[in-house]
XYZ file of C-alpha atoms in Angstrom:
581
model
C -248.896 -46.498 13.052
C -251.418 -46.159 15.728
C -251.568 -42.817 17.819
C -251.796 -44.806 21.342
C -248.452 -46.926 20.985
C -245.203 -45.441 22.642
C -241.539 -46.883 22.008
C -239.938 -48.144 25.192
C -236.182 -48.213 25.474
C -234.526 -50.853 27.602
C -232.532 -50.168 30.451
C -229.787 -52.044 29.234
C -227.036 -50.716 27.517
C -225.003 -52.325 24.611
C -221.967 -52.664 26.687
C -224.007 -54.061 29.556
C -225.233 -56.904 26.933
C -221.510 -57.726 26.022
C -220.580 -58.133 30.280
C -223.456 -60.497 30.420
C -222.471 -62.687 27.848
C -218.534 -62.405 28.736
C -217.433 -60.893 25.570
C -217.377 -57.303 23.433
C -220.657 -56.018 21.583
C -220.619 -57.745 18.442
C -224.622 -56.956 17.697
C -225.220 -56.554 13.721
C -227.079 -57.686 11.009
C -225.140 -59.382 8.092
C -227.792 -59.415 4.686
C -227.504 -61.902 2.242
C -229.242 -60.951 -0.599
C -229.102 -62.772 -4.139
C -231.317 -65.186 -6.527
C -232.952 -68.149 -5.445
C -229.992 -70.744 -5.814
C -227.284 -68.102 -5.322
C -226.476 -69.895 -2.147
C -227.955 -67.187 0.693
C -229.077 -70.150 2.843
C -226.016 -72.229 2.491
C -223.546 -69.339 3.145
C -225.872 -67.906 6.269
C -225.574 -71.358 8.190
C -221.608 -72.033 7.158
C -221.308 -68.714 8.712
C -223.454 -69.210 11.450
C -221.766 -72.362 12.172
C -218.147 -70.537 11.784
C -219.065 -68.141 14.320
C -220.827 -70.105 17.257
C -217.798 -72.207 17.237
C -215.704 -68.834 17.736
C -217.701 -68.767 21.208
C -219.701 -65.639 19.073
C -223.364 -65.661 19.275
C -225.337 -65.778 16.144
C -228.380 -67.017 14.607
C -229.878 -66.902 10.907
C -233.233 -65.954 9.657
C -234.015 -67.591 6.631
C -236.276 -66.820 4.151
C -238.309 -70.048 3.886
C -238.011 -70.376 7.764
C -239.915 -67.023 8.489
C -242.572 -67.858 5.734
C -243.072 -71.184 7.334
C -244.088 -69.010 10.623
C -244.236 -65.411 11.019
C -244.877 -64.365 7.881
C -246.574 -67.201 6.761
C -249.966 -64.668 5.596
C -247.941 -63.119 3.417
C -247.397 -63.988 -0.603
C -245.128 -62.753 -3.089
C -247.160 -59.780 -4.455
C -244.820 -56.556 -4.797
C -246.756 -55.454 -1.337
C -246.612 -58.426 0.482
C -242.488 -58.865 -0.350
C -242.174 -55.142 0.707
C -244.207 -56.240 3.735
C -242.041 -59.468 4.337
C -238.867 -57.430 4.157
C -239.790 -55.269 6.604
C -240.928 -57.564 9.490
C -237.611 -59.220 8.898
C -235.842 -56.061 9.181
C -237.500 -55.322 12.558
C -236.597 -58.971 14.115
C -233.099 -58.908 12.697
C -232.730 -55.287 14.362
C -234.315 -56.720 17.805
C -231.474 -59.834 17.277
C -228.490 -57.389 16.649
C -229.246 -55.418 19.545
C -229.166 -58.390 21.854
C -225.660 -58.989 20.778
C -226.203 -61.360 18.071
C -224.440 -61.563 14.805
C -227.955 -61.704 12.650
C -227.881 -63.398 9.336
C -230.683 -62.927 7.181
C -231.437 -65.234 4.330
C -233.581 -63.319 2.061
C -234.082 -62.846 -1.697
C -235.137 -59.012 -0.745
C -235.147 -58.115 -4.643
C -236.079 -54.612 -4.169
C -233.056 -51.808 -3.244
C -235.689 -49.627 -1.303
C -236.685 -52.372 0.947
C -232.735 -53.601 1.592
C -232.000 -49.219 2.000
C -234.815 -49.061 4.630
C -233.248 -52.237 6.235
C -229.927 -50.433 6.685
C -231.496 -46.984 7.688
C -233.740 -49.159 10.443
C -230.105 -50.260 12.261
C -228.239 -47.014 11.672
C -230.922 -45.434 13.619
C -230.345 -47.922 16.639
C -226.460 -47.776 16.157
C -226.296 -51.329 14.756
C -223.753 -52.173 12.155
C -225.211 -53.526 8.949
C -223.804 -54.898 6.351
C -225.251 -55.916 3.051
C -223.690 -59.172 0.984
C -224.687 -59.554 -2.604
C -224.404 -62.915 -3.708
C -223.816 -62.100 -7.285
C -224.249 -65.758 -8.856
C -225.330 -65.745 -12.333
C -228.992 -66.624 -13.187
C -227.629 -69.302 -15.192
C -225.762 -71.183 -12.527
C -228.620 -70.551 -9.884
C -230.969 -72.332 -12.750
C -228.478 -75.025 -13.188
C -228.482 -75.713 -9.232
C -232.812 -75.002 -8.628
C -232.621 -77.719 -6.192
C -236.477 -76.831 -5.246
C -237.324 -77.052 -8.823
C -238.558 -73.390 -8.756
C -237.142 -72.506 -11.731
C -238.485 -75.184 -13.873
C -241.883 -74.235 -12.757
C -241.530 -70.941 -13.011
C -240.503 -71.288 -16.777
C -243.490 -73.819 -16.833
C -245.905 -70.806 -15.820
C -246.646 -72.792 -12.549
C -244.931 -69.814 -10.638
C -246.090 -66.232 -10.838
C -243.875 -63.494 -9.722
C -241.058 -65.869 -9.654
C -237.624 -63.415 -9.237
C -235.459 -63.812 -11.891
C -237.836 -65.290 -14.101
C -241.143 -63.103 -14.068
C -240.145 -60.668 -11.277
C -237.775 -58.280 -11.534
C -234.434 -58.295 -9.323
C -232.442 -55.194 -8.278
C -228.740 -55.428 -8.015
C -227.471 -53.905 -4.962
C -225.932 -50.554 -5.940
C -223.452 -50.150 -3.292
C -223.149 -53.331 -0.960
C -220.611 -53.942 1.194
C -219.155 -57.131 -0.127
C -220.303 -58.893 -3.110
C -219.740 -62.752 -3.826
C -220.155 -65.213 -6.552
C -220.637 -68.555 -4.857
C -219.728 -69.909 -8.730
C -216.550 -68.746 -8.225
C -215.545 -69.256 -4.660
C -216.371 -72.266 -2.311
C -218.796 -72.015 0.983
C -215.137 -72.276 2.859
C -213.785 -68.854 1.011
C -216.908 -67.338 1.226
C -217.375 -67.656 4.745
C -213.630 -66.572 5.125
C -214.293 -63.232 3.072
C -217.650 -62.678 5.526
C -215.199 -62.871 8.339
C -212.826 -60.755 7.320
C -215.140 -58.290 6.915
C -216.386 -58.626 10.197
C -212.655 -58.245 11.385
C -212.173 -54.871 9.851
C -215.242 -53.684 11.401
C -214.144 -54.539 14.348
C -216.499 -57.067 15.350
C -214.333 -59.887 15.672
C -210.747 -60.035 16.995
C -207.753 -60.030 14.086
C -206.527 -63.045 14.947
C -209.969 -64.804 14.238
C -209.919 -63.546 10.706
C -209.006 -65.941 8.477
C -208.306 -69.495 9.899
C -210.214 -71.598 7.170
C -211.134 -74.856 9.622
C -213.083 -72.459 11.915
C -210.568 -72.183 14.786
C -208.846 -68.758 16.265
C -206.094 -67.275 14.026
C -202.738 -67.849 15.463
C -200.790 -64.443 16.507
C -196.913 -65.234 15.326
C -194.486 -63.336 17.299
C -191.363 -63.313 14.659
C -190.794 -60.422 13.395
C -190.606 -60.313 9.734
C -189.421 -57.081 8.555
C -185.757 -57.238 7.768
C -185.133 -53.362 8.496
C -187.227 -53.679 11.859
C -185.147 -56.898 12.964
C -181.713 -55.020 12.399
C -182.916 -52.351 14.588
C -184.031 -54.385 17.561
C -180.711 -56.366 17.025
C -178.911 -52.763 17.316
C -181.027 -52.039 20.027
C -180.126 -55.180 21.835
C -176.333 -54.416 21.764
C -177.153 -51.812 24.716
C -179.399 -53.907 26.223
C -179.057 -56.067 29.367
C -178.322 -59.791 28.217
C -180.640 -62.889 29.732
C -179.293 -66.247 29.418
C -182.194 -68.577 28.790
C -182.084 -72.829 29.018
C -183.216 -74.887 26.430
C -186.777 -75.263 28.144
C -186.897 -71.535 28.095
C -186.216 -71.734 24.499
C -189.053 -74.368 23.380
C -191.374 -71.595 25.401
C -190.227 -69.107 22.775
C -190.551 -71.048 19.872
C -194.201 -72.056 21.259
C -194.885 -68.230 21.912
C -193.463 -67.138 18.758
C -194.974 -69.473 16.242
C -198.756 -68.439 17.664
C -199.654 -71.517 19.615
C -199.960 -69.345 22.912
C -201.999 -66.875 21.195
C -203.648 -64.451 22.175
C -200.572 -63.678 24.424
C -198.035 -61.134 23.161
C -195.322 -62.865 25.230
C -194.228 -64.418 28.403
C -197.090 -63.794 31.228
C -197.336 -60.855 33.334
C -198.425 -60.775 36.786
C -202.384 -60.189 35.899
C -202.235 -62.825 32.853
C -200.075 -65.342 35.373
C -203.096 -65.232 38.187
C -205.636 -65.419 36.430
C -203.981 -68.529 34.734
C -203.220 -69.946 38.088
C -206.836 -69.404 39.575
C -209.341 -69.097 36.685
C -207.304 -71.484 34.115
C -208.412 -68.792 31.661
C -207.244 -64.797 31.377
C -208.718 -61.964 29.850
C -206.533 -60.048 28.013
C -206.189 -55.865 29.395
C -207.752 -54.688 25.831
C -210.251 -56.952 25.122
C -213.425 -58.543 27.327
C -212.785 -61.731 25.391
C -212.084 -64.511 28.234
C -209.348 -67.161 26.670
C -209.041 -70.798 27.886
C -205.534 -70.976 29.414
C -205.048 -73.516 31.748
C -200.928 -73.287 32.299
C -198.831 -70.345 33.013
C -195.907 -69.597 30.492
C -193.337 -67.725 32.175
C -190.051 -66.753 32.106
C -188.395 -67.526 35.558
C -184.790 -65.403 36.533
C -182.668 -65.637 39.206
C -182.244 -62.460 42.099
C -178.936 -61.651 40.538
C -180.384 -61.517 37.260
C -183.441 -59.040 37.969
C -180.701 -56.598 39.826
C -179.219 -56.136 36.635
C -182.056 -55.383 34.976
C -183.554 -51.647 35.426
C -187.253 -52.234 36.838
C -190.485 -52.332 35.658
C -190.830 -51.055 31.494
C -187.193 -52.373 30.805
C -186.317 -54.037 27.880
C -184.069 -57.225 27.829
C -181.895 -59.451 24.858
C -182.745 -62.724 25.316
C -179.338 -65.337 24.379
C -179.105 -68.429 23.849
C -175.488 -70.336 23.530
C -174.170 -67.093 22.476
C -176.872 -66.614 20.044
C -179.251 -63.740 20.202
C -182.651 -65.246 19.894
C -185.070 -61.825 20.527
C -185.997 -59.562 23.221
C -188.572 -58.862 25.686
C -190.095 -55.527 26.010
C -191.776 -53.555 28.254
C -190.399 -56.059 30.949
C -192.847 -57.025 34.326
C -190.705 -58.604 37.230
C -193.147 -60.479 39.873
C -192.292 -62.762 42.878
C -192.041 -66.831 42.017
C -193.693 -68.229 44.619
C -193.389 -71.953 43.432
C -195.158 -73.534 46.130
C -198.302 -71.830 44.834
C -197.558 -72.637 41.523
C -197.123 -76.221 41.762
C -199.849 -76.750 43.923
C -202.494 -74.961 41.652
C -201.183 -76.542 38.646
C -200.190 -79.918 39.529
C -202.335 -80.532 42.690
C -198.999 -81.586 44.472
C -195.934 -79.997 45.098
C -193.773 -83.733 45.320
C -190.354 -82.928 44.943
C -190.075 -85.732 42.819
C -192.490 -84.723 40.157
C -190.499 -83.928 36.988
C -191.839 -80.754 35.992
C -192.080 -79.877 39.786
C -188.385 -80.554 40.436
C -187.612 -77.857 37.734
C -189.615 -75.290 38.968
C -187.956 -75.753 42.453
C -184.547 -75.439 40.882
C -185.481 -72.159 38.824
C -185.081 -68.658 39.793
C -187.356 -66.703 42.415
C -188.565 -64.274 40.264
C -190.535 -64.291 36.956
C -190.650 -61.647 34.353
C -193.025 -61.025 31.772
C -193.102 -58.864 28.585
C -193.848 -58.462 25.184
C -191.760 -60.876 23.169
C -189.949 -60.309 19.625
C -188.454 -63.064 18.141
C -185.748 -62.338 15.413
C -185.612 -65.762 12.843
C -187.321 -68.900 12.785
C -186.200 -71.216 15.720
C -183.997 -74.186 14.438
C -182.646 -77.174 16.374
C -180.704 -78.974 13.531
C -181.499 -82.250 14.774
C -182.670 -83.235 11.039
C -186.494 -82.999 11.903
C -187.035 -78.932 11.508
C -189.040 -79.912 8.412
C -191.484 -81.520 10.729
C -191.834 -78.637 12.988
C -194.672 -76.399 11.314
C -196.447 -73.447 13.109
C -200.042 -73.546 13.121
C -200.278 -71.334 9.921
C -198.317 -73.792 7.760
C -200.561 -76.838 9.045
C -203.349 -74.988 8.341
C -202.028 -74.239 4.684
C -201.213 -78.256 3.906
C -204.421 -79.119 5.097
C -206.265 -77.135 2.475
C -203.847 -78.304 0.261
C -204.838 -81.875 1.120
C -208.588 -80.782 0.577
C -209.481 -81.684 4.087
C -212.970 -80.832 5.048
C -212.556 -82.163 8.294
C -209.469 -82.252 10.704
C -209.068 -84.631 13.922
C -205.773 -84.666 15.947
C -204.039 -87.258 18.113
C -200.965 -86.214 20.184
C -198.796 -88.822 21.928
C -195.420 -88.448 23.226
C -194.821 -92.440 22.540
C -194.526 -94.586 19.743
C -197.815 -95.353 17.876
C -199.333 -98.922 19.567
C -201.799 -101.141 18.292
C -204.532 -99.506 19.958
C -203.593 -95.922 18.874
C -203.921 -96.900 15.109
C -206.951 -98.583 15.556
C -208.699 -95.399 17.317
C -207.241 -92.812 14.570
C -208.428 -95.640 11.629
C -211.938 -95.828 13.313
C -212.388 -91.871 13.967
C -211.584 -91.223 10.727
C -214.487 -94.078 9.579
C -217.118 -92.252 11.914
C -216.205 -88.626 10.322
C -217.049 -90.505 7.069
C -220.003 -92.188 7.840
C -221.548 -90.932 10.849
C -220.825 -87.413 10.270
C -220.761 -87.151 6.331
C -217.671 -85.588 5.703
C -215.483 -85.972 2.414
C -212.034 -85.793 3.584
C -211.208 -86.261 7.068
C -207.106 -85.482 7.686
C -205.570 -86.725 10.779
C -202.875 -84.456 11.926
C -200.647 -86.500 13.476
C -198.986 -84.059 16.236
C -196.037 -85.680 18.950
C -195.190 -83.296 20.979
C -191.529 -82.465 20.671
C -190.344 -80.251 23.588
C -188.887 -81.413 26.879
C -190.176 -84.973 28.035
C -189.004 -86.851 31.013
C -186.017 -89.219 30.749
C -187.596 -92.674 30.559
C -190.227 -91.265 27.733
C -188.745 -92.240 24.009
C -186.873 -89.716 22.574
C -188.544 -87.548 19.596
C -186.133 -88.821 16.925
C -187.074 -92.162 17.621
C -190.835 -91.416 17.512
C -190.824 -89.565 14.435
C -189.097 -92.629 12.760
C -191.720 -95.101 13.964
C -194.490 -93.051 12.892
C -193.059 -92.462 9.581
C -192.798 -96.550 9.491
C -196.361 -96.848 9.957
C -197.215 -94.300 7.207
C -194.760 -96.212 4.872
C -196.728 -99.453 5.763
C -199.833 -98.357 5.496
C -200.921 -98.859 8.906
C -201.925 -94.578 8.744
C -203.138 -93.417 5.792
C -200.294 -91.072 4.450
C -202.590 -89.415 1.699
C -204.487 -88.563 4.758
C -202.325 -88.205 7.638
C -200.157 -84.891 8.384
C -197.056 -85.862 10.523
C -195.935 -82.421 12.369
C -194.220 -81.945 15.678
C -195.524 -79.596 18.291
C -192.900 -77.637 20.078
C -194.451 -77.362 23.619
C -192.696 -79.041 26.608
C -194.394 -81.592 28.383
C -195.637 -80.015 31.961
C -197.239 -83.838 33.304
C -199.842 -81.927 34.657
C -203.071 -84.053 33.808
C -206.188 -82.655 33.167
C -204.710 -78.536 33.576
C -202.713 -79.799 30.583
C -204.807 -81.551 28.313
C -206.660 -78.338 28.128
C -203.753 -76.808 26.474
C -202.793 -79.632 24.242
C -206.536 -79.283 22.939
C -206.915 -75.546 22.375
C -203.790 -75.113 20.663
C -204.390 -77.648 17.971
C -207.941 -75.468 17.447
C -205.423 -73.017 16.331
C -204.047 -75.496 13.516
C -207.511 -75.707 12.358
C -208.544 -78.966 14.361
C -212.091 -79.531 14.959
C -211.732 -83.189 16.570
C -209.560 -84.180 19.175
C -208.848 -87.592 20.087
C -208.049 -87.744 24.244
C -206.168 -90.402 25.830
C -206.308 -92.561 28.660
C -204.525 -90.771 31.764
C -203.570 -87.845 29.312
C -200.535 -85.395 30.364
C -200.711 -87.904 33.400
C -197.944 -89.835 35.665
C -197.228 -92.457 38.617
C -197.309 -90.492 41.750
C -194.007 -88.991 42.752
C -194.162 -90.873 46.093
C -193.223 -93.957 44.201
C -196.626 -95.913 45.333
C -197.519 -96.726 41.464
C -200.496 -94.984 42.172
C -201.536 -92.877 39.428
C -201.379 -89.135 40.465
C -204.626 -88.052 38.568
C -207.615 -90.026 37.797
C -207.066 -91.733 33.891
C -210.662 -90.794 33.175
C -210.742 -87.112 34.425
C -208.610 -85.624 31.355
C -211.684 -86.464 29.105
C -214.148 -85.369 31.635
C -212.352 -82.097 32.158
C -211.759 -81.398 28.378
C -215.739 -82.001 27.422
C -216.596 -79.349 30.108
C -213.636 -76.972 29.806
C -215.181 -73.315 29.126
C -213.565 -71.598 25.779
C -213.227 -74.453 23.716
C -216.342 -73.977 21.478
C -215.999 -75.670 18.352
C -213.587 -77.874 19.630
C -215.489 -82.050 19.448
C -213.890 -84.587 22.061
C -213.527 -88.218 20.512
C -212.909 -89.978 24.375
C -210.258 -93.046 24.178
C -211.704 -96.453 24.099
C -209.856 -99.301 25.521
C -209.200 -101.716 22.647
C -207.788 -105.317 23.830
C -205.291 -107.629 21.491
C -206.769 -110.613 20.070
C -204.127 -113.406 20.068
C -206.116 -115.462 17.213
C -206.899 -112.969 14.842
C -203.721 -111.263 15.401
C -205.711 -107.763 15.691
C -206.839 -105.215 18.013
C -210.722 -104.829 18.663
C -212.689 -102.237 21.087
C -215.471 -104.649 21.853
C -214.856 -107.781 23.499
C -218.337 -108.783 25.401
C -219.701 -111.135 22.971
C -216.422 -113.189 22.404
C -214.359 -115.445 24.613
C -211.830 -113.521 26.419
C -209.215 -115.974 26.683
C -207.701 -115.355 23.104
C -207.734 -111.674 24.381
C -204.810 -109.717 26.103
C -204.891 -105.946 27.308
C -201.589 -106.228 28.031
C -200.521 -106.578 24.400
C -201.042 -103.224 23.077
C -197.448 -103.304 21.738
C -195.864 -100.540 19.926
C -196.280 -100.853 15.926
C -192.495 -101.958 14.800
């Protein structure tokens, strides 16, 4: 190095960089090494895609890409290989220092070069992970996408690693993967687990096989702990909860409201009310959260409890459900809540009517639920948790998941949209097996909506008669109650599905909307705003939005069609989108 060069340090610390990106500092380098054809590039780009969809900045430095630009003046002699890796190590360090997860995909055959790269990162307080793709050379040679092994065997390529040049296996890698044994998805999952264990990702993001955040369940699974908590509840004040409260408890306990630990405390509540998102006290991660999940209590009940920090036993129909720990009590400002969430406080709005008649206090705290919540209505087997849905989707060999939520029966337009969406995912996006999560809402709905049992029976009939393909459709119930909060609520509906593994979300016309409660018949929310807001909503990285397309019914062909611009309109009816069955 020239003696007239002085290193200059940045004025910006790692902590400041993390704040500027609205996250924690996760800058590091994941160094993929292995033979040509081992799967380095495929895995690096797949991991990059996963991380970016989690809102985590990541970038791949690929061997071929770097050699076609920055290092295009280097060949494949030992000296040039060393210089190639030295330059890449320096670039990776800069990317990591800028709070990126840098993913390098290089054969990097020499142990000394990889050790030097690790040392460079260590000297700059940056984590470094060496991932050895230990795929056998026989497998790599069979893949030989570029035809390099064949040319090397023929003597056309000199100094080819594994054939005419040595590859030094890592002596102490952070992770060993054999891409012959593990799928790309499994390899990505193992890399993510490695990063999570190092504290570079939230724990609940660790192993969702479809790329969304990992749900955090609030059920107590240890039998001894359950009994101890139940014993403790005997000496605690009891709170009798409503059916609506229990539906929210189920939603929380199954992990649909991740990363909440229970009913919202005041700081979380205010962030949701005013920002439509919140940041946990122990995290710098900002989460899209558009609706409050709170527990209302009366003044009389509040006075029975022991103030902030107390614990409360939760009881439904004389059954001990769980407990709320480290409670915090705060005023239930009902008009403020309604105006912020619904854009109105009209007393005839069904959810506003419920809120206005509820208690004058809210209580938040950490929720512990003792047993799986069952409704014993013959539909419990449809009530799958996000983790159970993930498992089912893996069993169905889904490589893409799209979801449609509805609170009424499927009509012909719905069926056409769902079928057409799958065809687009196959043809346009080149997926092999897109699976539909048909996910009707199962919590409280207003009295003139179709009851859940009838809706499920109709959905099953659609599957039985092949209107929807049973082999590529998973029917499950979403436990959340309805709010009828329009664009606010549609964000909640979309984000929760990410926890189940959904990557594409179909947005209906006027989602979560209803006629204005003043009786004029005008829509309370603009029917197009749900899709527009959802397409712009922060904190939903990785979720692709599919807007609802208006379908018309052709009375001559007895079918629905999306486009009617070039046909005789007399044969079409926009009023004939009748329910199937």
